[in-house]
Amino acid sequence: MSHSLFDSILQPSQILSGENLRDRYHHIWHTDKPLKAICVLLPTSTQEVSDIMKICHQQLSPVVVHGGLTNLVGSTETSGHEVVISTEKLNLIEEIDTSSRTMTVQSGVILETIHNAAGEKDLLFPLNFGARGSAQIGGVISTNAGGLRVLKYGMTRQLILGLEAVLADGTIISSMKKIIKDNSAYDLKQLFIGSEGTLGIITRAILKLEEAPKSRNAAYIGFNSYDKVVAFLKFMDSNLAGKLSGFELIWRNSYEQMTSTSDAVRPPLPYDYNYYVLIESLGSHTQNDHEEFQNLLEHALENELILDAVMAQSLSDVEWFFRIREDVNNLVDFMKHDQHFDISLPIPLIGDYIAERYKSLKEIDGVEQVYAFGHVADGNIHFMIGKSNLSLELKRTIDHCIYNGLKSIGGSVSAEHGIGTHKKDYLELCRSTEEIALMKSLKAAMDPKGLLNPGKVL
Amino acid sequence: MSHSLFDSILQPSQILSGENLRDRYHHIWHTDKPLKAICVLLPTSTQEVSDIMKICHQQLSPVVVHGGLTNLVGSTETSGHEVVISTEKLNLIEEIDTSSRTMTVQSGVILETIHNAAGEKDLLFPLNFGARGSAQIGGVISTNAGGLRVLKYGMTRQLILGLEAVLADGTIISSMKKIIKDNSAYDLKQLFIGSEGTLGIITRAILKLEEAPKSRNAAYIGFNSYDKVVAFLKFMDSNLAGKLSGFELIWRNSYEQMTSTSDAVRPPLPYDYNYYVLIESLGSHTQNDHEEFQNLLEHALENELILDAVMAQSLSDVEWFFRIREDVNNLVDFMKHDQHFDISLPIPLIGDYIAERYKSLKEIDGVEQVYAFGHVADGNIHFMIGKSNLSLELKRTIDHCIYNGLKSIGGSVSAEHGIGTHKKDYLELCRSTEEIALMKSLKAAMDPKGLLNPGKVL
């Protein structure tokens, strides 16, 4: 099809093609690889997205949506035959309602912009992860993003009250309500959350905001036994009564590497322990919460639940503590090639599962570095693996090493990143034949011509 | 079809028909109305439910699932031509995992049984409502039930980690995982949660448990202005940092009636105010939390945010406070006939909306009592209306009075009870033509022969 078909519904400045595609790319980490696409369209409203889809539907043209392009599983890849819809001009914050505690946004608004706008009203949009400065809320919702505060506030799915999406044939499904409870028949927004743009194109959303916390405490804790990590999680969660907001586990060698590249990430605790936990709580009383947090740590030390602890004494300490965990460049920069993972498994089994993978990975020829860390309270562990070459054989050997064993323990090959193209081959390791068949029948019912993000997920 | 078709897959004791249906009914409030059905089947496993559905699918026999029969919108009604599957023998608690903080159950386990089993392990399944002694978890999930603690813990949807369901053709969709995060393609369990048995039959679930709270505080507060109610909610929520678990609003005349029938529900506050709020917090420190709660109330009194407050001084006080709110019989018993509502609307608009309905309802001939109360922090208000007769005209006049106006403010005709048969006529007041069309295409894709709970929801 020709991009000129869109001339009747969009301004010339909203249609990029030919030479103008040179500066476009499909991923923020690959800005040197020019985008392959028929054109990039820049709609400014749900209606324009609908108009575009009506033309694509008639022309049987596949469509890929581009947001902040921070996706980690290839969900925004193109082959050259697709129309790309970029949400970058759908970037309005339409309303912040401080009484209902909601924010109404178009899908192209950047996550950090949402954080700042909520903060100005003493409110919080709690979803938070490293790519917040680039990720757009439409992509965040499409992938049901997780991040650092799922423990307290849930994943994206729990933070969306209203949603507007465009179906493959251009139909607008608008469920833009601020209400917290709505059991009036099927909750359609659940279909679009986490389906990576394969069932509809998200154009607007109503986000659930929280009252901004007034206190923030954090600490690094040292352990030698994984069982103690789990016991300490239970202890803190049961004593912090909903204030526990983060509980990140870092394996010793990952901690050593994360804290060795500059003074900005110097180690809060010495390299004496097998496991390091970064714990965070968010509360409403600066002084009381600090004392309570400190008392709990002292109690845990006295009872030998933990071996060592250092508590942040200032906001800059908190930032230092989180910088260590968040800046994965300190791991990746020293790798020749990298391969990363985002697995989910029952919390009690994590210690042994990861230990076995460390052992097996080291025996694979071509594997040079192995780092594990993650949102252990959510049962979600990331691996960053450095390797000597990009051969498919090595990639698959590493994949199998990490994924082998997940099925029998009820794990998942994707906790928060999604499936995209990168994990399609492994979907059946965590979903049954019947589940995948039902997914395909949903896809067929909602996008019978297979136009939306073709080749992704299923 | 004949019930003898099931002889090959079930024991005789699992098949009730003819005379044996005399003691069965379709709703716990109508035990005097014998059930109309081909038969009632009592499966004990997912496989038996699957076998039943294979036969029904082949015979084109419609199926209605019966759980605790506490549903308020007619979701369990039958016409006589259906096979009824009762989940009462699917009543096993299969496992409680204290480390993963999960409970694995069959769908016929009663909610209160789940509460007690969790409590024995110092854990909490937070979902709670008046019918907990009869409601089965399968029905709770099918209707995405809400209740008294949605504010802190969310609705049922947020408390389900794994789910197993049987499709119309007998296919078993098993997504029984304990993991908190799973973005491996579509989240199929969302389809079964809240769809009232029209897309599949829930047979098992993995429930997310919480650490049991150690402190519980509650108070009744008096207000004359609705705006102050909203301001006080914001004040308490921002100062209790996640501990606020309940915030129930009762209009003056409802409070007067609720507290006048016996000493067990004597009024905690005098009849001096326009609005009464029952507030609850759940925390981890008995003494600290009590002091903090009291200090916040004193601060609110001094700043004239609230007019009066009485705080529970013991657990029996807390129970007394909640008995007032929960025992709707104190309202219904004095009505000739009753009609109840469960609407959802943006929190800031509730005061005016309800005031206008009170006014209009009183002008309707045949309306004898009007009581409003509800989960105001969730934007969910219930009306209990007493009336002189059961005429369809009066019913519809009352319906229109309550619902008229919801659409323009983004409300819902059902916050937590569902649609069933009772609210089908009003679905379009809160869902668009496009939404309803998409729902119908989902239903057609998953249950093309229309066998599951026919005539309900859509």
XYZ file of C-alpha atoms in Angstrom, chain A residues 97-101 121-123 143-147 150-152 155 157-158 167 171-196 198-199 208 210-212 214 230 233-235 237-243 282-285 288-289 292 296 342 344-348 375 377-380 382 409-419 427 430-432 434-436 438-443 445-446 456-458, chain B residues 97-101 121-123 143-147 150-152 155 157-158 167 171-196 198-199 208 210-212 214 230 233-235 237-243 282-285 288-289 292 296 342 344-348 375 377-380 382 409-419 427 430-432 434-436 438-443 445-446 456-458:
226
model
C -8.629 15.120 39.471
C -7.326 15.469 43.025
C -10.616 14.377 44.636
C -11.082 11.235 42.558
C -7.301 10.861 42.556
C -0.507 17.745 43.294
C 0.952 15.727 46.213
C -0.181 12.566 44.473
C 2.980 -4.619 28.375
C 1.430 -4.534 31.871
C 4.754 -3.209 33.141
C 5.937 -4.026 36.650
C 9.046 -2.503 38.136
C 4.717 -3.884 42.554
C 4.873 -5.235 46.103
C 2.932 -2.286 47.497
C 1.446 -4.020 38.370
C -3.137 -3.695 35.489
C -4.064 -2.608 39.000
C -9.715 -2.177 17.293
C -13.907 0.680 16.093
C -13.283 2.822 19.152
C -13.770 1.008 22.462
C -14.036 3.764 25.013
C -14.238 2.736 28.663
C -13.024 6.019 30.084
C -14.404 5.967 33.607
C -12.894 7.225 36.817
C -14.774 4.766 38.953
C -12.918 2.218 41.055
C -15.585 -0.485 40.866
C -17.453 -1.431 37.723
C -18.982 -4.892 37.406
C -21.242 -3.957 34.520
C -20.511 -7.025 32.367
C -17.070 -7.867 30.941
C -14.105 -5.748 31.957
C -12.859 -5.119 28.423
C -9.822 -3.077 29.387
C -8.200 -6.263 30.696
C -7.941 -7.444 27.071
C -5.749 -4.544 26.057
C -3.568 -4.488 29.157
C -0.567 -6.742 28.610
C -1.476 -7.945 25.110
C 1.375 -5.974 23.514
C -2.036 -7.380 19.321
C -5.711 -6.849 20.248
C -5.391 5.611 39.499
C -2.308 7.412 45.308
C -1.700 9.925 48.037
C 1.999 10.799 47.904
C 5.649 11.530 53.175
C 12.307 -15.205 52.737
C 10.532 -10.573 53.878
C 7.691 -12.112 55.874
C 8.887 -10.405 59.055
C 5.847 -7.296 55.532
C 3.936 -8.374 58.606
C 5.386 -5.537 60.717
C 5.236 -2.697 58.221
C 1.489 -3.092 57.600
C 1.329 -2.125 53.949
C 4.272 0.289 54.002
C 6.899 4.368 52.030
C 4.883 5.900 54.839
C 3.238 9.007 56.163
C 5.374 10.068 59.171
C 8.013 7.627 63.349
C 8.589 5.608 60.212
C 10.079 1.952 63.328
C 12.721 -3.608 63.041
C 12.916 -11.935 33.288
C 8.908 -15.586 37.492
C 8.704 -18.451 39.966
C 7.357 -19.237 43.422
C 9.322 -17.292 46.044
C 10.389 -20.239 48.240
C 12.139 -8.259 42.575
C 9.138 -10.314 46.798
C 7.265 -10.567 43.493
C 8.952 -13.868 42.595
C 10.609 -12.114 39.668
C 16.378 -11.017 36.148
C 7.404 -25.468 39.260
C 4.700 -23.226 37.780
C 7.024 -20.457 36.671
C 6.905 -18.081 33.730
C 9.382 -17.140 30.996
C 8.172 -13.571 31.320
C 7.299 -11.895 34.594
C 7.050 -8.328 33.372
C 8.707 -7.816 29.971
C 6.203 -9.689 27.816
C 6.666 -12.158 24.973
C 5.691 -19.596 25.433
C 4.729 -21.858 30.717
C 1.334 -21.950 28.994
C -0.645 -25.050 28.070
C -5.337 -25.229 25.642
C -4.355 -21.798 26.924
C -2.523 -20.942 23.706
C -7.830 -19.960 23.578
C -5.488 -16.996 23.102
C -5.496 -17.617 19.360
C -9.277 -17.761 19.269
C -9.438 -14.408 21.106
C -6.985 -12.932 18.637
C -12.258 -12.888 17.193
C -10.828 -9.411 17.753
C 4.185 -10.841 18.065
C 3.183 -12.782 21.178
C 1.412 -15.720 19.462
C 1.582 -22.110 51.332
C 2.765 -19.770 54.081
C 5.956 -18.767 52.241
C 4.308 -17.940 48.931
C 1.313 -16.703 50.926
C -1.737 -19.535 59.691
C -1.633 -15.835 60.700
C -2.587 -14.942 57.155
C -18.831 -11.910 40.100
C -15.559 -10.127 40.972
C -17.021 -9.435 44.395
C -16.083 -6.306 46.317
C -17.193 -5.682 49.872
C -11.617 -2.954 48.611
C -9.997 0.329 49.601
C -6.928 -1.411 51.027
C -11.625 -6.354 44.528
C -9.716 -9.584 40.601
C -6.658 -8.352 42.483
C -15.011 -23.949 28.675
C -11.793 -27.839 27.433
C -9.929 -27.283 30.692
C -8.074 -23.995 30.876
C -5.650 -24.428 33.733
C -3.604 -21.401 34.777
C -2.888 -22.559 38.296
C 0.223 -20.618 39.184
C 1.290 -19.121 42.468
C 3.367 -16.444 40.833
C 2.551 -12.797 41.337
C 3.799 -11.624 37.958
C 3.145 -13.408 34.689
C 3.279 -11.484 31.432
C 3.534 -14.563 29.259
C 0.947 -13.531 26.659
C -2.745 -12.946 27.445
C -3.906 -13.098 31.059
C -6.784 -15.499 30.441
C -8.030 -15.595 34.024
C -9.306 -12.039 33.574
C -11.938 -13.428 31.198
C -13.493 -15.650 33.852
C -13.318 -13.155 36.709
C -16.506 -11.097 36.762
C -18.172 -12.684 33.722
C -20.800 -14.435 35.875
C -21.027 -16.933 30.900
C -17.530 -17.654 29.526
C -3.286 -14.358 47.191
C -1.768 -11.191 53.027
C 0.010 -11.136 56.347
C -2.690 -10.915 59.019
C -2.180 -7.177 64.243
C -14.301 13.698 50.940
C -11.109 10.606 53.409
C -8.147 12.293 51.735
C -6.757 13.386 55.115
C -5.708 8.110 53.545
C -2.701 10.354 53.245
C -1.856 10.009 56.955
C -2.504 6.305 57.442
C -0.078 5.271 54.666
C -1.862 2.187 53.392
C -3.484 1.194 56.677
C -5.640 -2.375 59.862
C -2.053 -2.200 61.036
C 0.781 -4.019 62.705
C 1.194 -2.319 66.114
C 1.004 2.759 68.199
C -1.797 2.376 65.702
C -2.017 7.396 65.790
C -5.626 11.934 63.660
C -25.403 -0.942 43.734
C -20.773 3.382 41.116
C -19.890 6.996 40.405
C -17.006 9.449 40.809
C -16.485 10.189 44.518
C -16.748 14.001 44.359
C -18.416 2.102 50.231
C -14.115 5.542 49.217
C -14.691 3.155 46.309
C -17.352 5.405 44.771
C -19.928 2.673 45.416
C -26.131 1.070 47.772
C -21.069 11.343 34.805
C -19.313 8.082 33.894
C -21.029 5.931 36.491
C -22.094 2.295 36.475
C -25.365 0.490 37.187
C -23.331 -2.213 38.920
C -20.313 -1.560 41.085
C -19.928 -5.004 42.622
C -23.089 -7.120 42.237
C -22.911 -7.756 38.493
C -25.559 -7.659 35.770
C -26.409 -2.193 30.690
C -23.121 2.563 31.300
C -21.575 0.689 28.383
C -21.375 1.878 24.776
C -19.246 -0.731 20.685
C -18.388 -2.177 24.078
C -21.472 -4.382 24.116
C -17.232 -6.518 21.543
C -18.554 -8.392 24.582
C -20.932 -10.307 22.353
C -18.123 -11.237 19.970
C -16.076 -12.533 22.922
C -19.029 -14.576 24.106
C -15.838 -16.847 20.303
C -15.719 -18.667 23.638
C -27.402 -13.654 31.757
C -25.284 -10.499 31.459
C -25.683 -9.899 27.701
